Coordinates of C-alpha atoms in Angstrom, one line a residue:
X1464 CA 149.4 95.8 128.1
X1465 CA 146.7 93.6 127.2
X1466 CA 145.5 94.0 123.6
X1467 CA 142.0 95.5 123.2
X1468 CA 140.7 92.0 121.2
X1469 CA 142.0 90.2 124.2
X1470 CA 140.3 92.1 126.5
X1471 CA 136.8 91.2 124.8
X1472 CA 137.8 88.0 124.6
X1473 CA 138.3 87.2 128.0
X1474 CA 134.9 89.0 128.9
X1475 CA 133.1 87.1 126.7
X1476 CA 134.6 84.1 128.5
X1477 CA 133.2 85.6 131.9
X1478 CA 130.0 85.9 130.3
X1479 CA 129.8 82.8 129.7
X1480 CA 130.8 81.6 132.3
X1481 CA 128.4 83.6 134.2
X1482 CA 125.5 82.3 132.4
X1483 CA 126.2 78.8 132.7
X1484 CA 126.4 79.1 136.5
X1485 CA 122.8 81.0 136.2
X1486 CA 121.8 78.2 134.2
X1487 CA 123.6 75.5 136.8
X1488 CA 121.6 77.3 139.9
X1489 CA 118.3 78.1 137.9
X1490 CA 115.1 76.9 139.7
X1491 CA 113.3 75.0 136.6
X1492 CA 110.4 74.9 138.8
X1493 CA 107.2 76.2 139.1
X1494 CA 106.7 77.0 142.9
X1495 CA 105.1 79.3 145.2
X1496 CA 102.4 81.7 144.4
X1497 CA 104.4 83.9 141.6
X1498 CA 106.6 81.0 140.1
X1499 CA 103.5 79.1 139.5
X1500 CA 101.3 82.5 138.5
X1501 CA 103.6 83.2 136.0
X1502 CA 104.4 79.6 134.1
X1503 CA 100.2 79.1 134.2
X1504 CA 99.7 82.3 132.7
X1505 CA 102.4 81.5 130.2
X1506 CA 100.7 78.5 129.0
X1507 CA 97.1 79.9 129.0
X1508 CA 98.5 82.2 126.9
X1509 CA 100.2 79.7 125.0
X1510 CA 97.0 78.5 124.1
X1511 CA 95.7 82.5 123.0
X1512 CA 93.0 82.4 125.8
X1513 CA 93.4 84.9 128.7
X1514 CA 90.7 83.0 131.0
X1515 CA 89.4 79.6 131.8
X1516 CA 87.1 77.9 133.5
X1517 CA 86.5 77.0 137.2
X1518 CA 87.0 73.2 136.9
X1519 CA 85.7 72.3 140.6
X1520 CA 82.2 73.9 139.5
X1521 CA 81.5 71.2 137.4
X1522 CA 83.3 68.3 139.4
X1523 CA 80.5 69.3 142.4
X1524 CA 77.7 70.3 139.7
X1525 CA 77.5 73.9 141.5
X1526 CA 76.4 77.1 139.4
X1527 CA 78.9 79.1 137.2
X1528 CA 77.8 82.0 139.3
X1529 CA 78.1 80.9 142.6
X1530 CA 78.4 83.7 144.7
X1531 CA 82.0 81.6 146.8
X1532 CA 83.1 79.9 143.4
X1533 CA 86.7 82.3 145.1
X1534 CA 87.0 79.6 147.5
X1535 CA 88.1 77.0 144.1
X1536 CA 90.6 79.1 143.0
X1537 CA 94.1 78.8 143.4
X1538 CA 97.0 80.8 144.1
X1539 CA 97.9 83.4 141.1
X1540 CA 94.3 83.5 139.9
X1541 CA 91.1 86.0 140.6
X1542 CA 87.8 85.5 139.5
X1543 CA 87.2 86.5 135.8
X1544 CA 84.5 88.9 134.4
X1545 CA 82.4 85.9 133.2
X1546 CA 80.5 83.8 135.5
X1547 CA 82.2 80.3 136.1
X1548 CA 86.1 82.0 135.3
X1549 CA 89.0 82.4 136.6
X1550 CA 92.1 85.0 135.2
X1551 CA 96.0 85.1 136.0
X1552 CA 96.3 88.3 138.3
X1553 CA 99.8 88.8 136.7
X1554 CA 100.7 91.0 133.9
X1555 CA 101.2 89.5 130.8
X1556 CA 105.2 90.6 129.9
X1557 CA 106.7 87.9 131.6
X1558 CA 104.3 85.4 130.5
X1559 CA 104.8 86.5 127.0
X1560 CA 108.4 85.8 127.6
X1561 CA 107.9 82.2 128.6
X1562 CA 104.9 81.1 126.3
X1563 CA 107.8 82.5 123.5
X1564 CA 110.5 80.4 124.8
X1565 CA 107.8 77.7 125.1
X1566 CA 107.1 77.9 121.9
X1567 CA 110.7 78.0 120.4
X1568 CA 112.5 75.3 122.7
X1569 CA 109.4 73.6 124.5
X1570 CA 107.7 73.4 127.9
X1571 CA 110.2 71.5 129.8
X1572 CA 112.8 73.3 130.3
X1573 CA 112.6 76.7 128.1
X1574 CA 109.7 79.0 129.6
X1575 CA 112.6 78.6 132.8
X1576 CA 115.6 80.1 131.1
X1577 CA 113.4 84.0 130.6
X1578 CA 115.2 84.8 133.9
X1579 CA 119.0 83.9 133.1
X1580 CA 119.0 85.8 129.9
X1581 CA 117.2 88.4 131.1
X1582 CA 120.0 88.7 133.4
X1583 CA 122.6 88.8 131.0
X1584 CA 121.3 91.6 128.9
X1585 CA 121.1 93.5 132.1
X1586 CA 124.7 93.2 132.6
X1587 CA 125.7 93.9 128.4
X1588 CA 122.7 96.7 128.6
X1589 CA 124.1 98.4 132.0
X1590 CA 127.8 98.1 130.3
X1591 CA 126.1 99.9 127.2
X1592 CA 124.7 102.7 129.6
X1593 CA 128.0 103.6 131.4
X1594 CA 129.6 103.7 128.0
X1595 CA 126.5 106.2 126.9
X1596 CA 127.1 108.0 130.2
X1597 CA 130.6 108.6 129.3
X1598 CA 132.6 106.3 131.2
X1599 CA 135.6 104.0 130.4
X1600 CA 135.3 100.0 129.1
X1601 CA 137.2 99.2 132.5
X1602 CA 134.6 101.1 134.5
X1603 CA 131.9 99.7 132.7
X1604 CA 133.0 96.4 132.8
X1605 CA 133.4 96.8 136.8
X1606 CA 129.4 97.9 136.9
X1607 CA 128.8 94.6 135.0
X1608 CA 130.7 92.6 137.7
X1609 CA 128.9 94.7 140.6
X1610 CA 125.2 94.0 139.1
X1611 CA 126.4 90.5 138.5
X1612 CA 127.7 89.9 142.2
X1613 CA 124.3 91.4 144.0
X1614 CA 122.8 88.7 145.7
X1615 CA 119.3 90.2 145.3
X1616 CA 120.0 90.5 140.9
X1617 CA 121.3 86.8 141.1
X1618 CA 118.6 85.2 143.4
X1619 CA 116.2 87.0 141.3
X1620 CA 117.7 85.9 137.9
X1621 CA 117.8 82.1 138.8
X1622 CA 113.9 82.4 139.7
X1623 CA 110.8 82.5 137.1
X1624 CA 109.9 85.9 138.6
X1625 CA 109.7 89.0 136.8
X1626 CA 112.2 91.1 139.1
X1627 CA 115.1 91.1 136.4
X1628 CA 113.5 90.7 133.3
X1629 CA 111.8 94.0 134.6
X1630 CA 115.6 95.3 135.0
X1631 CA 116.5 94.7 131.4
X1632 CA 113.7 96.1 129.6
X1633 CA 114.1 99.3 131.8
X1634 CA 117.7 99.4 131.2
X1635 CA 116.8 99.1 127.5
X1636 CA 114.9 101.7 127.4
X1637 CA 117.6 103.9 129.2
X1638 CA 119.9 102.7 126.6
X1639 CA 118.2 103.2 123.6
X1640 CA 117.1 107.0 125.0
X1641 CA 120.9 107.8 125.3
X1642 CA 121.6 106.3 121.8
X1643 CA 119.0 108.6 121.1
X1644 CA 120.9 111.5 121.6
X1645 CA 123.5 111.1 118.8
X1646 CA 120.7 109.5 116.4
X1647 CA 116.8 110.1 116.7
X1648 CA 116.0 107.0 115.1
X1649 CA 116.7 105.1 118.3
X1650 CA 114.1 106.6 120.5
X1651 CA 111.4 104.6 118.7
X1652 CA 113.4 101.7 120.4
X1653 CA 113.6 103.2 123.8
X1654 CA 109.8 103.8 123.7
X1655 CA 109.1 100.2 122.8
X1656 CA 111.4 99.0 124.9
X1657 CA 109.7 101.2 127.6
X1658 CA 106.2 99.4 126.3
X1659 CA 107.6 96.1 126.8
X1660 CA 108.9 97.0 130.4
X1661 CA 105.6 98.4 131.5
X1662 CA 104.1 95.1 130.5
X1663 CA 106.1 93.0 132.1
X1664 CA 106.0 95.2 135.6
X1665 CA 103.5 97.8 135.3
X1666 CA 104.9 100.1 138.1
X1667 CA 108.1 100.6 135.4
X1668 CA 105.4 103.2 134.1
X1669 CA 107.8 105.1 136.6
X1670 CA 110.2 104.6 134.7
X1671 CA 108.7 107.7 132.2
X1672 CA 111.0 110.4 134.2
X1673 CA 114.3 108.9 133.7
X1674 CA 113.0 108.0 130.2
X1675 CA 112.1 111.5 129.1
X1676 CA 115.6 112.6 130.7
X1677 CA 117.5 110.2 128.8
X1678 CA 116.1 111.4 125.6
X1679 CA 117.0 114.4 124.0
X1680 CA 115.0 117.0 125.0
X1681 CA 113.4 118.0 121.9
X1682 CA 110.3 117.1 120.7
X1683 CA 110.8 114.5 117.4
X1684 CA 112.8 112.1 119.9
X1685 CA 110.2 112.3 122.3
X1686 CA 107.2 111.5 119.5
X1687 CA 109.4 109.0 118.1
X1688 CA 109.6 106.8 121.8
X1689 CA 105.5 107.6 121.9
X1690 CA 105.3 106.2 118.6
X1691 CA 107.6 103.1 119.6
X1692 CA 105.7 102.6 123.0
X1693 CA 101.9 103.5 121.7
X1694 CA 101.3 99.5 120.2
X1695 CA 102.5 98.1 123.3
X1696 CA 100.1 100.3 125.4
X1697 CA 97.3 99.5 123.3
X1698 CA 97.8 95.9 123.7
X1699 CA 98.0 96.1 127.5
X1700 CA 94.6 97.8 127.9
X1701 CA 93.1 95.1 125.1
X1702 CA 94.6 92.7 127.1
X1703 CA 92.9 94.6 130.5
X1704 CA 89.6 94.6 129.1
X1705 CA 89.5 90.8 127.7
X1706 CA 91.0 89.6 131.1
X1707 CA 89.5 92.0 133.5
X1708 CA 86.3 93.7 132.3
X1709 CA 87.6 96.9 132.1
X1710 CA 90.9 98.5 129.8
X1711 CA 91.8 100.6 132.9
X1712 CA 91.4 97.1 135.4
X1713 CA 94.9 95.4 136.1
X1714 CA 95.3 91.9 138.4
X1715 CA 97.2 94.5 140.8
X1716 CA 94.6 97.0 141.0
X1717 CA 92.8 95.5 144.1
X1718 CA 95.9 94.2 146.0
X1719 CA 97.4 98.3 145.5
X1720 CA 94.6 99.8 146.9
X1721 CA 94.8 97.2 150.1
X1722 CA 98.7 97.5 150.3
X1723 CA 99.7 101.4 149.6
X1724 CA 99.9 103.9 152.8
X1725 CA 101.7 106.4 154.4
X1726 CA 101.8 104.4 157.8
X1727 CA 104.6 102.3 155.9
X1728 CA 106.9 104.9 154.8
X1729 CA 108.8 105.0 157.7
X1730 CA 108.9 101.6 158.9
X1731 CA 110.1 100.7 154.8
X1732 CA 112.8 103.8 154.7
X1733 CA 114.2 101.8 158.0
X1734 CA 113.8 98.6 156.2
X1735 CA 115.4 99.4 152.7
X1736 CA 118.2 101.4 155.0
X1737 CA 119.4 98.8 156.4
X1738 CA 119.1 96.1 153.7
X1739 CA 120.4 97.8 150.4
X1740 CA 123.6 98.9 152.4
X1741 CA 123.9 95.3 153.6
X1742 CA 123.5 94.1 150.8
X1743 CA 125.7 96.3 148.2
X1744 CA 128.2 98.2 150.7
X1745 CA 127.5 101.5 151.6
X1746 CA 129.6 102.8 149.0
X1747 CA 126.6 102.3 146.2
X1748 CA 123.9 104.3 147.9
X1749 CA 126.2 106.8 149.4
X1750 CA 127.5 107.6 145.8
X1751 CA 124.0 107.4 144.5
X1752 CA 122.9 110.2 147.0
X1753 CA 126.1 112.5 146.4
X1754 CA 125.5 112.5 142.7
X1755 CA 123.6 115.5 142.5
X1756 CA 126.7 117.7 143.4
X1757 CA 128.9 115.8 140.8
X1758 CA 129.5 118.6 138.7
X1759 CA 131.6 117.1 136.2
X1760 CA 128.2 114.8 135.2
X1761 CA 126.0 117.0 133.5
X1762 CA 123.2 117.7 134.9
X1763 CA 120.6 115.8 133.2
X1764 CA 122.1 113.1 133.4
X1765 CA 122.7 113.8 137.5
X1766 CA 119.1 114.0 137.4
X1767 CA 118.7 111.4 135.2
X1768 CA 120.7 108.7 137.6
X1769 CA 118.9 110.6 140.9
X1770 CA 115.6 109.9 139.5
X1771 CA 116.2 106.2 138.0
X1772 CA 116.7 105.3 141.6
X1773 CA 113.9 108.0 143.1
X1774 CA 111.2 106.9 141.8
X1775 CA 111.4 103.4 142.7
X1776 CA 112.3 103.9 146.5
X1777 CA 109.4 106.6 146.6
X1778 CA 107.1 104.3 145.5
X1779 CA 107.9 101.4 147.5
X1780 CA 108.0 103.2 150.7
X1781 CA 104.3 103.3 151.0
X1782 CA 104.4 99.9 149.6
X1783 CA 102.9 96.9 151.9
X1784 CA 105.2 96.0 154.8
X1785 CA 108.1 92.8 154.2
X1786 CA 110.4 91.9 156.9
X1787 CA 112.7 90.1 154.5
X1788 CA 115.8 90.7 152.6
X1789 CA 114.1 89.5 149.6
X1790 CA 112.0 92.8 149.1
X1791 CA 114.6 94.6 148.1
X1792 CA 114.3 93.1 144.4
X1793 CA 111.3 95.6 144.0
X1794 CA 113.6 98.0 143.8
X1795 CA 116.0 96.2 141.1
X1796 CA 114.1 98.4 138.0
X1797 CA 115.8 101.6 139.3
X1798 CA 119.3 99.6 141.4
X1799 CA 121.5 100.3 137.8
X1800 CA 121.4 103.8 138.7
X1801 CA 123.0 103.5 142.0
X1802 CA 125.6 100.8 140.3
X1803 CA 125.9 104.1 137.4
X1804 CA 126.2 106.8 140.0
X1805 CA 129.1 104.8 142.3
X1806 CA 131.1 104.5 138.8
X1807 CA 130.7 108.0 137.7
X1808 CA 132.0 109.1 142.1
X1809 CA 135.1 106.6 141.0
X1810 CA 136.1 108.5 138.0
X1811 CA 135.1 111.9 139.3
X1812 CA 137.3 111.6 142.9
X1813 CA 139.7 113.6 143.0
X1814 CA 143.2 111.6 143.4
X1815 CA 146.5 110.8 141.7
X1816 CA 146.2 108.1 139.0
X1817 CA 148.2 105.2 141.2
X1818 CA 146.1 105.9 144.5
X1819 CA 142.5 106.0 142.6
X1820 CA 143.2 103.0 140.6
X1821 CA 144.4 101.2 143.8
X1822 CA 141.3 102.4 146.0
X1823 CA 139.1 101.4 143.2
X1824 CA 140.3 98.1 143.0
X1825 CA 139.7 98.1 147.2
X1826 CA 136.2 98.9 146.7
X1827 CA 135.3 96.4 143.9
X1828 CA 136.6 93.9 145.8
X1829 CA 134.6 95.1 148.7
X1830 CA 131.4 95.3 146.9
X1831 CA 131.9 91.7 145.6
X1832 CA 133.2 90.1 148.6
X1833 CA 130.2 91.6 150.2
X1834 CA 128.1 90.2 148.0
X1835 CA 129.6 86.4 148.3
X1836 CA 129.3 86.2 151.6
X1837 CA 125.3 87.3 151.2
X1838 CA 125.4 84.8 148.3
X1839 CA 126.8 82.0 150.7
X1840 CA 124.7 83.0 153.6
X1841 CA 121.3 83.0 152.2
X1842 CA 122.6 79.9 150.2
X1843 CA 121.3 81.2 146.9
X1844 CA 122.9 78.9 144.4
X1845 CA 121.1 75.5 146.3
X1846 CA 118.0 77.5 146.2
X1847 CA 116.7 75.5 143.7
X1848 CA 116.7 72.3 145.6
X1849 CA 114.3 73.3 148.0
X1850 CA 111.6 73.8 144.9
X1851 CA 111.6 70.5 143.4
X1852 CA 109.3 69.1 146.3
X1853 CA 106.7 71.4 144.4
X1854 CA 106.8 69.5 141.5
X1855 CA 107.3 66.2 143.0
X1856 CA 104.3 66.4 145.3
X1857 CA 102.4 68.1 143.1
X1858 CA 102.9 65.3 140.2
X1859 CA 101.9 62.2 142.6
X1860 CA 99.6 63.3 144.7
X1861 CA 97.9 63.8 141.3
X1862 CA 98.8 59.9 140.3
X1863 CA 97.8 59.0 143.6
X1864 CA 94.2 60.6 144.1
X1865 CA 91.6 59.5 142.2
X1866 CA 90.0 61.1 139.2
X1867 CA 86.9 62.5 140.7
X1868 CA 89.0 64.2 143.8
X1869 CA 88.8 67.4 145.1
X1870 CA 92.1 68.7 146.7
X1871 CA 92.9 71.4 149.5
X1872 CA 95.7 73.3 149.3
X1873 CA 97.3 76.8 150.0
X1874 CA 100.9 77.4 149.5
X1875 CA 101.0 74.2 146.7
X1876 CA 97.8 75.1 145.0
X1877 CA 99.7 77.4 142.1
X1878 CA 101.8 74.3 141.4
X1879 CA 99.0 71.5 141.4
X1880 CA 97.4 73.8 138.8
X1881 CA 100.4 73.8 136.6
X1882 CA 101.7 70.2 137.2
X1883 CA 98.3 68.1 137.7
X1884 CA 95.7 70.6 136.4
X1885 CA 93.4 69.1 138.9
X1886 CA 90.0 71.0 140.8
X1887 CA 91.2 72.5 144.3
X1888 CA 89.8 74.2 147.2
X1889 CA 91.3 77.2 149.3
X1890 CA 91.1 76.4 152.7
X1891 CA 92.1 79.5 153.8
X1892 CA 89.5 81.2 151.8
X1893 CA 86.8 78.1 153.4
X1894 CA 84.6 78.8 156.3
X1895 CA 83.9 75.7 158.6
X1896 CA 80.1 75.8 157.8
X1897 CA 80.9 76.2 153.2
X1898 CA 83.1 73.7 154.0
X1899 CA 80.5 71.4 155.8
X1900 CA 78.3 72.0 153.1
X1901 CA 81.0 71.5 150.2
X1902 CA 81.7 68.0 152.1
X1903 CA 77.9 67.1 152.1
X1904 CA 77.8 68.1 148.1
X1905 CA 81.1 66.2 147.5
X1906 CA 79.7 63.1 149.2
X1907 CA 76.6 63.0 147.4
X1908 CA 78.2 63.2 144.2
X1909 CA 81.5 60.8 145.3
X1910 CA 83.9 63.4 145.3
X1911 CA 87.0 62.4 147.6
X1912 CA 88.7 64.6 149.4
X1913 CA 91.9 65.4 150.2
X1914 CA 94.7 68.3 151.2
X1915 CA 98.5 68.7 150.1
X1916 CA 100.1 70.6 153.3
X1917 CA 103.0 72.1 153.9
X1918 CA 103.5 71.9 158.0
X1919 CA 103.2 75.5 158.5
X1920 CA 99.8 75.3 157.4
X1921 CA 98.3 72.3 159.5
X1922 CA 97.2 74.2 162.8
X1923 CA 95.2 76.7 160.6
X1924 CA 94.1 74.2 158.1
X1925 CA 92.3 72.4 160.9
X1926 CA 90.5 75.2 161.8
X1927 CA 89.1 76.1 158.5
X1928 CA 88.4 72.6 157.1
X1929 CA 87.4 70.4 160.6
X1930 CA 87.9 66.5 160.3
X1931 CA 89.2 63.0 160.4
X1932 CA 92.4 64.2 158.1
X1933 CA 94.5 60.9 157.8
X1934 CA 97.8 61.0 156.1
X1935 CA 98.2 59.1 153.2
X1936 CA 101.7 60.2 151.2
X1937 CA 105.1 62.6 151.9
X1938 CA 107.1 63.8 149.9
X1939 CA 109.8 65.8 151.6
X1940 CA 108.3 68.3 154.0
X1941 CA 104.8 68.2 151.6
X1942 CA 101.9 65.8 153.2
X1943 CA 98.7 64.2 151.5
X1944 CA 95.9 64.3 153.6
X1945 CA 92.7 62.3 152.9
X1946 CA 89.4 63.0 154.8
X1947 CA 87.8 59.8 155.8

C-alpha cells in the first residue's frame, strides 16, 4: 500500500505538472473580441478610470456628441454615458484579476496567467467539494482528473476568457457553504466568494440556489454569506453607474435582451445534447440526471448537485443560437456538479468491491481517453499559435502607418486597441455614404487611411467601405490595406 504522505506527494507532482503544461499551451495573447475586451479593460482599470475617450473624434475634429461616434469604436467597447466616451462592455471580475496580476508581476506576461490558476483552484476547489460531499480522497482525486481532462475546462483555461475563472469562484462559494455546515464562520467566505463570482460572470447570480442549499439552512449562516457578498454587490452597482449611467445598467444588458428567447430552447437542448455527451461521455450527464433517486445522498445535497447543473442549462437554453462545440463553456459554472454527481453514482452502485473498483477504473479511463482524443482533434494545446498573428499585425501595422492614420478594422480592432492604441473605424458598423463623408473629412484634414483584414472579411468590407484598397503589408493570414 502506498503511504498516505506519498500519495500527496505524487499529486502534488501531477499538479504541477498540470499547470506547467497550462502554462506551455497558454495563449499570452490578446485576440479576438473577448481576449482583447478583457486585457483593455484590465489596463483601463489599471489606470482607476472605467471610461475613456473616443480618440478618432479628435484625429478628424468631429463633435464629442456625434450622433455615429459608434462607428469609431472597436470591438469590446460601447458608447459611454458622457458624450465623446467609450466603456468596456465586460464585467469587471476578470479584469480585476488581470490589472492585479498586472500590477504584481507586470503587463507582459502576468494579466495572461488569471486563466491557468484559475484552473487549478478549480481542480483543488472541486477535490475540496467531493470531500465536503462525503466522498473518498481516491474519488475526489478521480473528479480532479475528469475536470482536468475536459477539453472545454482546458481550452478555456489556456484562454484570457472568463469561462473558468467563473468556475472557481462558483466552486468556492460551493465549498465554503459546505464548510459552512460544520462551522458558521465560513459562510461569510462563501458569500464573498459568491460576490466575487457574480462579478466576474454576472449570470453566476444563478448560482444563489445551489448556494443557499449548500449552506445550512438556518438563518445566521445565511446572514453571514449576505454579509460576506453585500461589499462586492455594492461595488458592482458603483461600478454600473460610473461606467454605464445607471447602477442597474450592465455591458450585457442590451446584447440579453437581443439574444434570450424561447425559439432557441429547442434547437440549444439539441445542441448541448449532443455536445456535452461528446464531449464528457455519456456517463457524466446520465449520472447527473439519475441523481435525484440516489437515496443514499441526502437530499439536499441531491438537490443541491441537480440544481448546480439546472440552472445553468435552463438558462442557456433560451440563450442566442452557436453552432460550435465551443459554447458549451457557458455551461462550465454549473459542469462540477455533473463531475460530483458521476462520483457520488460510482460509490453508490451497487457491486462487489473487485468488480466496482475495476468498472471504475473502465470508466475513468473512458472519460479521459474521450477527452484526449477531443483535445487532439480540435488541436487545443497549438491553439495558441494561431493568436500571435493578432499581436504581430497589430504591432506593425501600427509602426508602419503613419501617425495621423485612421484604421478599419473588425475582427483585429480589439487587438489594435490594446497593442497600438491607435484611432479605428468599424466598417461593419460604416454605411457607404458616412463613409464617403468620413473619407472627404479625413482628406481635408490629411488623415490616411487604411484597413487590417482578415480574408473572411474582404467581400463585405468592400461593400461597406467602397475603393481603390491597395495592399501594402501581411502578416500571416492578416492584410494592410491602404486607400489611395
Amino acid at each position: 500500500m502506498i503511504s498516505r504522505r506519498t500519495t500527496a506527494v505524487l499529486a502534488a507532482a501531477a499538479l504541477a505538472a498540470y499547470a506547467v503544461l497550462l502554462v506551455a499551451a497558454n495563449s499570452w495573447i490578446a485576440g479576438g473580441s473577448d481576449s482583447s475586451g478583457y486585457l483593455n479593460e484590465a489596463r483601463l482599470l489599471a489606470r482607476r478610470k472605467v471610461s475613456e475617450g473616443i480618440g478618432a473624434l479628435a484625429l478628424l475634429e468631429l463633435p464629442a456628441g456625434d450622433d455615429e461616434a459608434g462607428v469609431f469604436i472597436p470591438l469590446g467597447y460601447r458608447a459611454g454615458p458622457l458624450p465623446g466616451t467609450m466603456v468596456p462592455t465586460y464585467p469587471p471580475g476578470l479584469p480585476l484579476h488581470m490589472a492585479l496580476l498586472g500590477a504584481i508581476g507586470g503587463w507582459n506576461a502576468a494579466p495572461f496567467l488569471a486563466g491557468p490558476i484559475a484552473a487549478v483552484a478549480s481542480l483543488l476547489l472541486l477535490f475540496g467539494v467531493a470531500r465536503e460531499l462525503g466522498l473518498s480522497r481516491g474519488l475526489a482525486a478521480c473528479g480532479a482528473v475528469i475536470l482536468a481532462v475536459s477539453p472545454i475546462f482546458l481550452g478555456m483555461a489556456i484562454q484570457p476568457m472568463s469561462d473558468v475563472p467563473a468556475t472557481a469562484w462558483v466552486l468556492a462559494a460551493i465549498y465554503f457553504a459546505l464548510r459552512a455546515r460544520r462551522r458558521p464562520a465560513w459562510a461569510v467566505a462563501a458569500g464573498a466568494a459568491f460576490g466575487v463570482a457574480v462579478l466576474v460572470r454576472p449570470t453566476n447570480a444563478l448560482a444563489l440556489i445551489p448556494l443557499l442549499l449548500a449552506l445550512p439552512a438556518e438563518r445566521g449562516p445565511i446572514l453571514r454569506a449576505m454579509a460576506g457578498g453585500a461589499p462586492f454587490a455594492a461595488f458592482l452597482l458603483l461600478f454600473n453607474d460610473a461606467a454605464f449611467g445607471s447602477a442597474l445598467e450592465t455591458g450585457y444588458s442590451g446584447m440579453l435582451r437581443r439574444t434570450m428567447s424561447p425559439a432557441h430552447v429547442l434547437p440549444q437542448i439539441r445542441h448541448f445534447g449532443l455536445w456535452l455527451p461528446a464531449l464528457l461521455t455519456p456517463l457524466l450527464p446520465i449520472a447527473w440526471l439519475g441523481i435525484g433517486f440516489d437515496r443514499r445522498v441526502a437530499r439536499r445535497d441531491r438537490a443541491l448537485l441537480v440544481t448546480w447543473f439546472g440552472v445553468f442549462l435552463l438558462f442557456y437554453c433560451f440563450y442566442e443560437l452557436y453552432d460550435d462545440w465551443w459554447s458549451v463553456r457557458f455551461l462550465l459554472p454549473g459542469i462540477p456538479a455533473i463531475v460530483l454527481a458521476a462520483l457520488l453514482a460510482a460509490r453508490d452502485i451497487r457491486l462487489a468491491a473487485r468488480p466496482k473498483r475495476l468498472l471504475g477504473i473502465a470508466a475513468l479511463a473512458a472519460v479521459v481517453l474521450v477527452s484526449a482524443a477531443w483535445i487532439a482533434r480540435f488541436q487545443l494545446l497549438g491553439m495558441a499559435r494561431g493568436d500571435v498573428v493578432y499581436r504581430d499585425a497589430s504591432r506593425r501595422a501600427a509602426r508602419f502607418v503613419p501617425s495621423r492614420s485612421l484604421i478599419a478594422a473588425m475582427q483585429m480592432s480589439g487587438a489594435l486597441k490594446y497593442y497600438a492604441d491607435r484611432p479605428i473605424l468599424r466598417w461593419d458598423y460604416t454605411s457607404p455614404a458616412k463613409f464617403a463623408d468620413l473619407r472627404r473629412r479625413a482628406a481635408e484634414r490629411g488623415v490616411a487611411l487604411y484597413a487590417l483584414l482578415w480574408p473572411f472579411e474582404v467581400a463585405e468590407f468592400e461593400k461597406h467601405l467602397p475603393g481603390d484598397w491597395q495592399p501594402v503589408g501581411r502578416w500571416r493570414d492578416v492584410v494592410l490595406y491602404r486607400l489611395d
